Coordinates of C-alpha atoms and ligand atoms in Angstrom, one line a residue:
M87 CA 3.9 149.0 103.8
S88 CA 2.6 145.7 104.6
G89 CA 2.6 141.7 103.8
R90 CA 4.4 139.2 105.1
I91 CA 8.3 139.4 105.3
Q92 CA 10.1 136.5 104.5
A93 CA 14.0 134.9 105.3
P94 CA 16.2 136.6 102.6
R95 CA 17.9 133.9 99.6
G96 CA 19.7 131.8 100.8
T97 CA 18.7 132.0 104.5
Y98 CA 16.7 129.4 106.0
D99 CA 14.9 128.7 109.9
V100 CA 16.9 125.4 112.1
L101 CA 13.4 123.8 112.7
G102 CA 11.9 120.7 115.0
E103 CA 13.9 118.0 113.9
Q104 CA 16.7 119.4 112.2
A105 CA 18.0 121.6 115.0
L106 CA 17.9 118.1 116.7
A107 CA 19.8 117.0 114.0
R108 CA 22.5 119.4 114.5
E109 CA 23.0 118.2 117.8
A110 CA 23.5 115.3 117.5
L111 CA 25.5 115.7 114.9
E112 CA 27.4 118.5 117.4
R113 CA 27.9 116.3 119.6
H114 CA 29.6 112.7 116.9
A115 CA 32.2 115.6 116.2
R116 CA 33.2 117.2 119.3
A117 CA 33.9 113.4 120.5
I118 CA 36.0 112.6 117.7
L119 CA 37.6 115.8 117.2
E120 CA 37.8 116.3 120.7
R121 CA 39.2 112.3 122.0
A122 CA 42.2 113.9 118.9
G123 CA 43.1 116.2 121.1
Y124 CA 41.3 119.4 119.7
A125 CA 39.8 122.3 121.4
R126 CA 36.7 124.1 120.7
I127 CA 37.4 128.1 119.0
E128 CA 34.5 130.1 117.9
T129 CA 35.9 133.9 116.1
P130 CA 34.2 136.6 115.4
A131 CA 31.0 136.2 112.5
F132 CA 32.9 139.4 111.3
E133 CA 36.3 140.6 110.5
A134 CA 38.7 143.3 109.1
T135 CA 38.2 142.8 105.0
E136 CA 41.9 142.9 104.3
L137 CA 41.9 139.7 106.4
F138 CA 40.3 138.0 104.3
A139 CA 41.6 139.5 100.8
R140 CA 45.2 138.9 102.1
G141 CA 44.6 135.6 103.3
V142 CA 42.4 134.0 100.9
G143 CA 43.4 135.6 98.2
E144 CA 42.2 138.8 95.9
S145 CA 42.6 136.4 92.5
T146 CA 40.4 134.0 94.3
D147 CA 35.9 133.8 94.0
V148 CA 34.9 134.6 97.4
V149 CA 36.4 137.5 97.9
Q150 CA 36.0 139.0 94.3
K151 CA 32.2 138.4 94.4
Q152 CA 30.8 136.2 97.2
M153 CA 32.2 139.0 100.3
Y154 CA 29.9 140.9 102.5
T155 CA 31.5 143.9 102.6
F156 CA 30.4 147.2 104.4
E157 CA 31.5 150.0 106.1
G158 CA 31.6 148.7 109.9
G159 CA 32.1 152.7 111.5
E160 CA 35.8 154.1 112.1
S161 CA 35.8 154.3 108.2
E162 CA 36.8 150.4 109.0
S163 CA 35.7 147.8 106.4
I164 CA 34.7 144.9 107.7
T165 CA 33.7 141.6 105.7
L166 CA 31.4 138.9 107.1
R167 CA 33.6 136.0 107.7
P168 CA 33.3 133.3 104.5
E169 CA 35.6 130.7 105.7
G170 CA 37.1 130.2 109.7
T171 CA 41.3 129.7 108.3
A172 CA 42.2 133.3 107.3
P173 CA 40.0 134.0 111.6
V174 CA 41.6 130.9 113.2
C175 CA 45.3 132.2 111.8
R176 CA 45.0 135.4 113.0
A177 CA 43.7 134.7 116.1
Y178 CA 46.4 131.9 116.6
V179 CA 48.9 135.5 115.8
E180 CA 47.0 137.6 117.6
H181 CA 47.6 135.7 121.0
G182 CA 50.7 134.6 120.2
M183 CA 49.4 130.9 120.1
H184 CA 53.1 130.4 119.1
K185 CA 54.1 129.8 122.2
L186 CA 52.3 127.2 123.1
P187 CA 52.8 123.6 122.8
Q188 CA 52.4 122.9 118.7
P189 CA 50.4 121.7 116.8
V190 CA 47.8 124.2 118.3
K191 CA 44.7 121.7 117.4
L192 CA 41.8 124.0 116.9
W193 CA 38.1 122.9 116.3
Y194 CA 34.9 125.2 115.1
L195 CA 31.7 125.4 114.2
G196 CA 29.6 128.5 113.1
S197 CA 28.3 129.7 110.4
F198 CA 29.4 132.0 107.8
F199 CA 28.5 133.9 104.5
R200 CA 28.9 133.8 100.8
R201 CA 27.1 135.9 98.1
E202 CA 26.7 133.4 96.2
R203 CA 23.2 132.1 93.6
P204 CA 21.1 130.1 95.9
Q205 CA 21.3 125.6 95.1
K206 CA 20.3 123.1 96.6
G207 CA 23.3 122.8 99.1
R208 CA 24.8 126.2 98.3
F209 CA 23.2 129.1 100.8
R210 CA 24.4 132.3 101.5
Q211 CA 24.5 131.6 105.3
F212 CA 25.8 128.4 105.7
W213 CA 27.6 126.3 108.3
Q214 CA 30.3 124.7 108.5
L215 CA 32.5 122.4 111.3
G216 CA 36.1 122.7 110.1
L217 CA 39.0 122.5 112.3
E218 CA 43.1 124.0 112.0
A219 CA 46.3 122.2 113.5
I220 CA 49.0 125.3 113.2
G221 CA 52.3 125.1 113.8
S222 CA 53.7 122.1 112.3
D223 CA 55.0 120.3 108.8
D224 CA 54.2 117.0 110.1
P225 CA 52.5 114.0 107.5
A226 CA 51.0 113.3 110.4
V227 CA 49.0 115.7 110.7
D228 CA 48.4 115.8 107.0
A229 CA 46.7 111.9 107.8
E230 CA 45.6 112.9 111.3
S231 CA 43.0 115.5 109.9
I232 CA 41.7 113.9 107.0
L233 CA 41.5 110.7 109.2
L234 CA 39.0 112.7 111.8
L235 CA 37.0 114.3 108.6
A236 CA 37.0 110.8 108.1
E237 CA 35.7 109.4 110.8
I238 CA 33.2 112.4 111.3
L239 CA 31.4 111.8 107.8
E240 CA 31.4 107.6 109.1
A241 CA 29.5 108.4 112.3
I242 CA 26.7 110.5 110.9
A243 CA 26.6 107.6 107.5
V244 CA 28.1 109.9 104.7
R245 CA 28.8 107.6 102.1
S246 CA 31.7 109.9 100.3
R247 CA 35.4 109.9 98.0
L248 CA 38.0 111.4 99.1
R249 CA 40.4 112.9 96.7
I250 CA 43.8 114.1 97.7
S251 CA 47.0 116.1 95.7
S252 CA 49.6 118.6 96.7
L253 CA 50.0 122.1 94.9
G254 CA 53.9 121.8 96.6
M255 CA 55.5 124.8 98.5
P256 CA 55.1 128.7 96.5
A257 CA 58.4 129.0 94.9
N258 CA 58.2 125.4 92.4
R259 CA 54.1 126.3 92.6
L260 CA 55.2 129.4 90.2
R261 CA 57.2 127.4 88.4
Y262 CA 55.2 124.6 87.1
R263 CA 52.9 128.3 87.0
E264 CA 54.9 129.5 84.2
R265 CA 54.7 126.6 82.4
L266 CA 51.3 126.1 82.8
Q267 CA 50.7 129.4 81.5
Q268 CA 52.3 128.9 78.9
Y269 CA 50.4 126.2 77.7
L270 CA 46.7 127.7 77.9
R271 CA 47.8 130.5 76.2
A272 CA 49.7 128.1 73.0
N273 CA 45.8 126.9 73.3
A274 CA 43.8 130.0 74.3
D275 CA 41.6 129.3 71.4
R276 CA 40.2 126.2 72.9
L277 CA 39.2 128.1 75.9
S278 CA 36.6 128.8 77.7
E279 CA 37.5 132.8 77.8
E280 CA 36.3 132.8 81.2
V281 CA 39.6 130.6 81.4
V282 CA 41.5 133.4 79.2
A283 CA 41.0 135.8 80.8
R284 CA 41.9 134.4 84.2
I285 CA 45.6 133.1 82.1
D286 CA 47.1 135.7 84.4
L287 CA 45.7 135.8 87.6
N288 CA 44.3 131.9 88.2
P289 CA 45.4 129.6 85.8
L290 CA 45.4 126.7 87.9
R291 CA 41.2 127.7 88.5
A292 CA 41.2 126.0 84.2
F293 CA 41.1 122.2 86.2
D294 CA 38.3 123.3 87.5
S295 CA 36.3 125.0 84.5
D296 CA 33.2 123.1 83.5
H297 CA 33.3 124.1 79.8
R298 CA 33.6 121.5 77.2
G299 CA 36.3 122.3 75.2
T300 CA 38.4 123.7 78.5
Q301 CA 38.0 120.1 80.5
E302 CA 39.5 118.3 76.4
M303 CA 42.4 120.5 76.6
M304 CA 42.9 120.1 80.3
E305 CA 43.7 116.6 80.1
G306 CA 47.7 117.1 78.3
A307 CA 47.3 120.0 80.5
P308 CA 51.2 119.7 82.6
R309 CA 50.7 118.5 85.6
L310 CA 52.1 119.9 88.7
L311 CA 51.9 116.3 90.4
D312 CA 54.4 115.2 88.2
E313 CA 57.0 118.2 89.4
L314 CA 57.0 118.4 92.6
D315 CA 60.7 119.2 94.2
P316 CA 61.9 116.4 95.8
E317 CA 61.0 117.8 99.4
D318 CA 57.3 117.9 98.8
A319 CA 57.0 114.9 96.6
E320 CA 58.4 112.7 99.6
H321 CA 56.1 114.8 102.1
F322 CA 53.4 113.8 100.8
A323 CA 54.4 110.2 99.2
Q324 CA 54.7 110.3 103.4
V325 CA 51.1 111.3 103.9
R326 CA 49.8 108.7 101.5
A327 CA 51.6 105.9 103.7
L328 CA 50.1 107.6 106.6
L329 CA 46.7 106.9 104.8
D330 CA 47.6 103.2 103.6
S331 CA 48.9 102.5 106.6
A332 CA 45.8 103.9 108.7
G333 CA 43.7 101.7 105.6
L334 CA 41.6 105.0 104.3
P335 CA 40.5 105.0 100.9
Y336 CA 40.9 107.2 98.2
E337 CA 41.9 108.2 94.7
V338 CA 45.6 110.7 94.3
D339 CA 43.7 113.3 91.7
T340 CA 46.4 115.7 89.4
T341 CA 43.2 117.9 88.3
L342 CA 42.0 119.1 92.5
V343 CA 42.1 122.5 93.1
R344 CA 40.9 124.3 95.2
G345 CA 38.9 127.7 95.4
L346 CA 41.1 129.4 97.9
D347 CA 44.6 130.3 97.2
Y348 CA 46.3 130.2 100.7
Y349 CA 47.3 126.1 99.8
T350 CA 50.7 125.0 100.3
R351 CA 51.5 120.7 99.7
T352 CA 48.7 118.4 100.5
V353 CA 45.1 119.2 99.1
F354 CA 41.9 116.3 100.1
E355 CA 38.5 117.2 99.1
F356 CA 35.5 114.9 99.6
T357 CA 32.5 114.3 97.6
S358 CA 29.1 113.1 97.9
D359 CA 27.6 111.5 94.9
D360 CA 24.2 111.6 97.2
L361 CA 24.7 115.5 96.8
G362 CA 23.6 116.2 93.0
A363 CA 25.7 119.1 91.7
Q364 CA 27.4 120.8 95.2
S365 CA 29.0 117.8 95.7
G366 CA 31.8 118.8 97.8
V367 CA 31.1 117.6 101.4
G368 CA 34.3 118.5 103.1
G369 CA 37.4 120.0 101.7
G370 CA 41.0 121.8 103.2
G371 CA 44.8 121.7 102.6
R372 CA 47.8 122.7 104.1
Y373 CA 48.6 126.4 104.5
D374 CA 52.5 126.8 105.6
G375 CA 52.3 130.1 103.8
L376 CA 49.5 131.7 105.6
I377 CA 50.3 133.1 109.3
E378 CA 53.5 134.9 108.3
E379 CA 51.3 136.5 105.5
L380 CA 49.5 137.6 108.1
G381 CA 52.3 138.6 110.2
G382 CA 53.6 135.8 111.9
P383 CA 56.7 133.9 112.4
P384 CA 56.4 131.4 109.4
T385 CA 54.6 128.8 110.6
A386 CA 52.5 125.7 109.2
G387 CA 49.5 124.4 109.1
I388 CA 46.6 122.2 107.6
G389 CA 42.7 122.2 108.5
W390 CA 39.4 121.5 106.8
A391 CA 35.8 122.7 106.6
A392 CA 32.7 120.9 106.0
G393 CA 29.4 122.1 105.5
V394 CA 26.6 121.1 107.5
E395 CA 23.8 121.5 105.4
R396 CA 25.7 119.6 103.0
M397 CA 26.2 116.7 106.2
L398 CA 23.0 116.3 106.9
L399 CA 21.6 116.3 103.3
A400 CA 23.8 113.5 102.4
G401 CA 24.4 111.4 105.5
S402 CA 21.5 109.8 108.2
V403 CA 21.8 111.1 112.3
A404 CA 20.3 109.3 114.7
Q405 CA 18.9 112.0 116.7
Q406 CA 18.3 111.8 120.1
A407 CA 14.7 111.9 121.7
P408 CA 13.1 114.9 123.4
P409 CA 13.8 114.3 127.2
P410 CA 10.9 112.7 128.7
V411 CA 8.5 114.7 131.0
D412 CA 8.7 113.9 134.5
L413 CA 5.8 116.4 135.3
F414 CA 2.9 117.6 134.2
V415 CA 1.1 120.5 136.3
A416 CA -2.1 121.0 136.1
Y417 CA -5.1 123.5 137.9
A418 CA -8.9 123.0 137.8
Q419 CA -9.6 126.5 139.4
P420 CA -8.3 130.4 137.8
G421 CA -6.9 130.5 141.0
L422 CA -4.5 128.4 141.6
R423 CA -2.8 129.1 138.7
E424 CA -0.1 130.2 140.5
A425 CA 0.4 127.2 142.9
A426 CA 0.9 125.6 140.4
F427 CA 3.6 127.4 139.0
R428 CA 5.4 127.8 141.6
L429 CA 5.3 123.7 141.9
A430 CA 6.7 123.3 138.0
A431 CA 9.3 125.5 138.8
D432 CA 10.3 124.3 141.9
A433 CA 10.2 120.9 140.2
R434 CA 13.4 122.2 137.5
R435 CA 15.1 123.2 140.6
A436 CA 15.3 119.9 141.3
G437 CA 16.2 118.8 137.8
H438 CA 13.2 117.3 137.3
A439 CA 11.6 117.5 133.2
A440 CA 8.2 119.7 134.2
R441 CA 5.5 121.7 132.1
L442 CA 2.9 124.1 133.3
E443 CA -0.6 124.3 131.5
L444 CA 0.3 127.6 129.6
A445 CA -2.8 127.9 127.4
G446 CA -6.3 128.2 130.0
R447 CA -6.9 124.7 128.6
S448 CA -9.7 123.4 130.5
L449 CA -9.0 120.7 133.0
K450 CA -9.7 118.0 130.7
G451 CA -7.6 119.5 127.6
Q452 CA -4.4 119.8 130.1
L453 CA -4.6 116.7 130.9
T454 CA -5.0 115.4 127.1
Q455 CA -1.9 117.9 126.9
A456 CA -0.3 115.5 129.3
N457 CA -0.8 112.8 127.2
R458 CA 0.3 113.9 124.2
A459 CA 3.8 115.6 125.8
G460 CA 4.1 111.7 127.5
A461 CA 4.4 113.2 130.6
R462 CA 5.3 110.0 133.3
Y463 CA 3.7 111.8 136.3
V464 CA 0.4 114.2 135.9
A465 CA -0.2 117.0 139.4
I466 CA -4.0 118.1 139.5
L467 CA -4.7 121.4 141.6
R468 CA -7.8 121.4 143.1
E469 CA -9.1 124.2 145.2
D470 CA -10.7 120.8 147.6
G471 CA -7.2 118.9 147.3
T472 CA -3.7 117.8 145.5
S473 CA -3.8 114.1 143.6
L474 CA -1.0 112.5 141.9
R475 CA -1.5 110.4 138.8
D476 CA 0.9 108.3 137.4
M477 CA 0.0 107.9 133.9
E478 CA 2.6 104.5 133.4
T479 CA -0.2 102.6 135.8
G480 CA -2.7 105.2 135.2
E481 CA -3.3 104.8 139.7
Q482 CA -4.4 108.0 141.3
Q483 CA -3.9 109.4 145.0
E484 CA -4.6 112.1 146.8
V485 CA -1.5 113.7 148.1
D486 CA 0.2 116.7 149.4
A487 CA 1.1 119.9 147.1
D488 CA 4.7 119.6 149.3
T489 CA 5.5 116.1 148.6
I490 CA 5.0 116.0 144.8
I491 CA 8.7 116.5 144.2
H492 CA 9.4 113.4 146.8
H493 CA 7.3 111.6 145.0
I494 CA 8.7 111.8 141.8
A495 CA 12.6 111.6 142.0
R496 CA 12.3 108.1 140.0
V497 CA 16.5 108.6 139.7
P498 CA 18.6 109.4 142.5
L499 CA 19.7 113.0 140.8
Ligands
HAM772 P1 35.6 125.3 101.7 O1 35.8 124.5 100.2 O2 35.6 126.8 101.3 O3 37.1 125.5 102.3 O4 34.3 124.8 102.5 C1 34.4 123.6 103.6 C2 33.0 123.5 102.3 O5 32.0 124.2 103.4 C3 32.8 122.8 101.6 O6 33.0 122.1 101.7 C4 30.9 122.8 101.5 O7 31.0 121.7 102.1 C5 30.9 124.2 102.7 N1 30.8 125.2 101.5 C6 31.2 126.2 101.3 N2 31.1 127.1 100.7 C7 29.3 126.6 101.2 C8 27.8 127.3 100.8 N3 27.6 128.3 99.4 N4 26.7 126.3 101.1 C9 27.0 125.2 101.7 N5 28.1 124.6 101.7 C10 29.2 125.5 100.9 C11 37.1 126.7 103.4 O8 36.3 126.8 103.4 C12 38.4 126.4 104.6 N6 38.5 127.6 105.7 C13 38.6 125.0 104.5 C14 40.3 124.8 105.5 C15 39.8 124.8 106.3 N7 41.2 124.8 104.8 C16 42.4 124.6 105.6 N8 41.5 125.0 106.6

């Protein structure tokens, strides 16, 4: 076998400016989330398959079609995480976080895996920034978490629209579901085959269909938002009032359904017109039954996740220039390589950004490199002495090699 091996379809390498942009995004997000009291959590890249089957829901596309599932040893089935909410809730239960002051506020940034058809903004390994606030059903937690995502998107110049809705609690949803199923069955001849096939399993997804006839039919379908229990309607009204008082514009979208089964009450999505077909930048909602589903005590929770690739595609992050090079160590004769190596290492240990010639260039080539790297000082080691050139002024002086670090110490460390 020969030939080049390429990265798998739907994956990519992060290089150069992209890496800087990601770092900048992470800096903004961390500052905004930690100011609001969120602490970082990282969970494993793979989990027991059952976590997603139970947590995300057997009827979802994610579980039915998109998971990378394999034998993980000890005849255990494991799955590369397709999303972060079920894993964070698993960790909440596993570490007894219900004993901490509630809500427990956690944020994460990591890669996730879904076997989807790759296209612009859609990958098989993608990154999500996400947060989960677990242990309170106060509408203020809903509103606060939505505001935080809005603030992050604004910080990285993503122009987005926010849609929100409420799905009510499961009993309410069940009643509505039956009504919707009746409606869909009565109009089955106008609906797509896929929607008809899912009437029993997941009728709400009919609102998501891109089939023309289905879309027309769904305009007249009963809306869950019109049939909420009074408590859920009141909860939603409070979330809206809080968003209003914070001055965050949104649109109530009665057709908003999310692709994961755990949602209850508030759901929301930020979309951007700058993204093309995959316009969802981030989304989330409440999942007040999920912790219990995973074997924990009855516990409310809410969160969201936003796609890093999509945020970077739709936004523009001011990148920080790489740190300036304080010292470039050049040497005139090969025999001085060790001394040069030591000097560069000492300078770095003293807190300076120091570089060393590593490709066997001539002295002239080394000086060109130093210039290209924007080095402030260049130390030139020769057998008959050492000189230090100030690249800003062009001045060059003979110095004792041992004093170079002292010479370049411009700022107190
Ligand atoms: P989700 O809507 O499935 O929600 O994903 C959130 C975001 O991840 C999407 O809005 C999108 O930006 C990004 N995303 C999803 N799939 C891909 C893909 N294949 N390629 C690139 N980006 C993608 C969740 O995952 C929930 N866990 C959110 C949540 C947290 N709900 C409550 N807490």
